[in-house]
């Protein structure tokens, strides 16, 4: 998100961001804010990554308030929260404290992520076939 200058070359967009202290990563927030008009004119899906436990695989976790606002503002086709990953070598004081307290780990569920990406692709194909 931090390196995309324009959205206009894309027919659809997936925007994702890590969750830090209940907020989306600043690059994802900035991207949605800067490109909201263009994003609202095309299919958009959003995802968050963050819980450092198995909760994202056990139940649907709604978007945090700032992301919910983006979902509504962009009329996003969907949002999902995936488990996060915080491992040794992570930058930042807070990350180091989380790891020191034994709360880190890799909670990403790759089959679940791939299934979600497949559903997004199927929706796009279906939309193209209708047009």
Coordinates of C-alpha atoms in Angstrom, one line a residue:
X1 CA 0.0 0.0 0.0
X2 CA 2.9 2.4 0.7
X3 CA 4.3 2.2 -2.8
X4 CA 1.1 2.3 -4.9
X5 CA 0.8 5.8 -6.6
X6 CA -2.4 5.2 -8.5
X7 CA -5.4 2.8 -8.4
X8 CA -6.8 3.6 -11.8
X9 CA -4.9 0.8 -13.6
X10 CA -6.7 -1.9 -11.5
X11 CA -10.1 -3.3 -12.1
X12 CA -10.4 -4.5 -8.5
X13 CA -8.4 -4.0 -5.3
X14 CA -7.6 -6.0 -2.2
X15 CA -6.3 -3.9 0.7
X16 CA -4.9 -5.5 3.8
X17 CA -3.2 -4.3 6.9
X18 CA -1.7 -5.6 10.1
X19 CA -3.5 -4.6 13.3
X20 CA -1.4 -2.7 15.9
X21 CA -3.1 -1.7 19.1
X22 CA -6.5 -1.9 17.5
X23 CA -5.7 0.1 14.4
X24 CA -4.8 -0.8 10.9
X25 CA -1.2 -0.3 9.8
X26 CA -0.6 3.3 8.8
X27 CA 0.2 2.5 5.2
X28 CA -3.2 0.7 4.8
X29 CA -5.0 3.6 6.4
X30 CA -3.2 6.2 4.3
X31 CA -3.8 4.2 1.1
X32 CA -7.6 4.0 1.7
X33 CA -7.7 7.7 2.7
X34 CA -5.7 8.9 -0.4
X35 CA -7.5 6.7 -2.9
X36 CA -11.0 6.5 -1.5
X37 CA -12.8 7.9 -4.6
X38 CA -11.1 5.6 -7.0
X39 CA -11.5 2.6 -4.7
X40 CA -15.2 3.3 -4.3
X41 CA -15.6 3.0 -8.1
X42 CA -14.4 -0.6 -8.3
X43 CA -14.7 -3.9 -6.4
X44 CA -12.8 -3.8 -3.1
X45 CA -12.1 -6.4 -0.5
X46 CA -10.4 -5.7 2.8
X47 CA -8.5 -7.8 5.3
X48 CA -6.8 -7.4 8.6
X49 CA -4.1 -9.5 10.2
X50 CA -3.4 -9.4 13.8
X51 CA -4.8 -11.6 16.5
X52 CA -1.8 -13.3 18.2
X53 CA -3.9 -16.3 19.1
X54 CA -6.2 -18.9 17.4
X55 CA -9.3 -16.7 17.7
X56 CA -9.3 -15.7 14.0
X57 CA -9.5 -19.4 13.0
X58 CA -12.2 -20.1 15.6
X59 CA -14.7 -17.4 14.8
X60 CA -15.4 -14.4 12.5
X61 CA -13.7 -11.3 14.0
X62 CA -15.4 -8.1 12.9
X63 CA -13.3 -5.3 11.6
X64 CA -11.9 -2.8 14.1
X65 CA -13.8 0.6 14.1
X66 CA -11.4 2.3 11.6
X67 CA -11.5 -0.5 9.2
X68 CA -15.3 -0.8 9.6
X69 CA -15.5 2.8 8.5
X70 CA -13.5 2.0 5.4
X71 CA -15.7 -1.1 4.7
X72 CA -18.8 1.1 4.8
X73 CA -17.3 4.1 3.0
X74 CA -16.0 2.0 0.1
X75 CA -18.9 -0.3 0.0
X76 CA -16.4 -3.1 0.2
X77 CA -17.4 -6.6 -1.0
X78 CA -16.1 -8.1 2.2
X79 CA -13.7 -8.0 5.1
X80 CA -11.9 -10.8 7.0
X81 CA -9.6 -10.9 9.9
X82 CA -6.8 -13.4 9.8
X83 CA -4.4 -14.5 12.6
X84 CA -1.2 -12.5 12.8
X85 CA 2.4 -13.3 13.2
X86 CA 4.9 -11.8 15.6
X87 CA 8.2 -13.6 15.9
X88 CA 11.7 -13.0 17.2
X89 CA 13.4 -10.1 15.4
X90 CA 10.3 -8.0 15.2
X91 CA 11.0 -4.3 15.3
X92 CA 9.7 -1.9 18.0
X93 CA 9.5 -1.7 21.7
X94 CA 6.0 -3.0 22.0
X95 CA 6.7 -6.0 19.8
X96 CA 9.7 -6.9 21.9
X97 CA 7.6 -6.6 25.1
X98 CA 4.9 -8.9 23.6
X99 CA 7.5 -11.4 22.7
X100 CA 9.2 -11.1 26.1
X101 CA 5.9 -12.0 27.7
X102 CA 5.5 -15.1 25.6
X103 CA 2.6 -13.7 23.5
X104 CA 4.1 -13.9 20.1
X105 CA 3.9 -16.7 17.5
X106 CA 2.6 -17.4 14.0
X107 CA -1.2 -17.7 13.9
X108 CA -1.6 -17.4 10.2
X109 CA -3.8 -20.1 8.7
X110 CA -2.7 -20.4 5.1
X111 CA -5.4 -22.8 3.9
X112 CA -8.0 -20.3 5.3
X113 CA -6.2 -17.4 3.6
X114 CA -6.0 -19.3 0.3
X115 CA -9.7 -20.2 0.5
X116 CA -10.6 -16.5 1.0
X117 CA -8.5 -15.5 -1.9
X118 CA -10.1 -18.1 -4.1
X119 CA -13.6 -16.8 -3.2
X120 CA -12.5 -13.3 -4.1
X121 CA -11.2 -14.6 -7.5
X122 CA -14.4 -16.5 -8.1
X123 CA -16.5 -13.4 -7.4
X124 CA -14.4 -11.4 -9.9
X125 CA -14.7 -14.0 -12.6
X126 CA -18.5 -14.1 -12.0
X127 CA -18.7 -10.3 -12.3
X128 CA -16.7 -10.4 -15.5
X129 CA -18.9 -13.0 -17.0
X130 CA -22.0 -10.9 -16.3
X131 CA -20.6 -7.8 -17.9

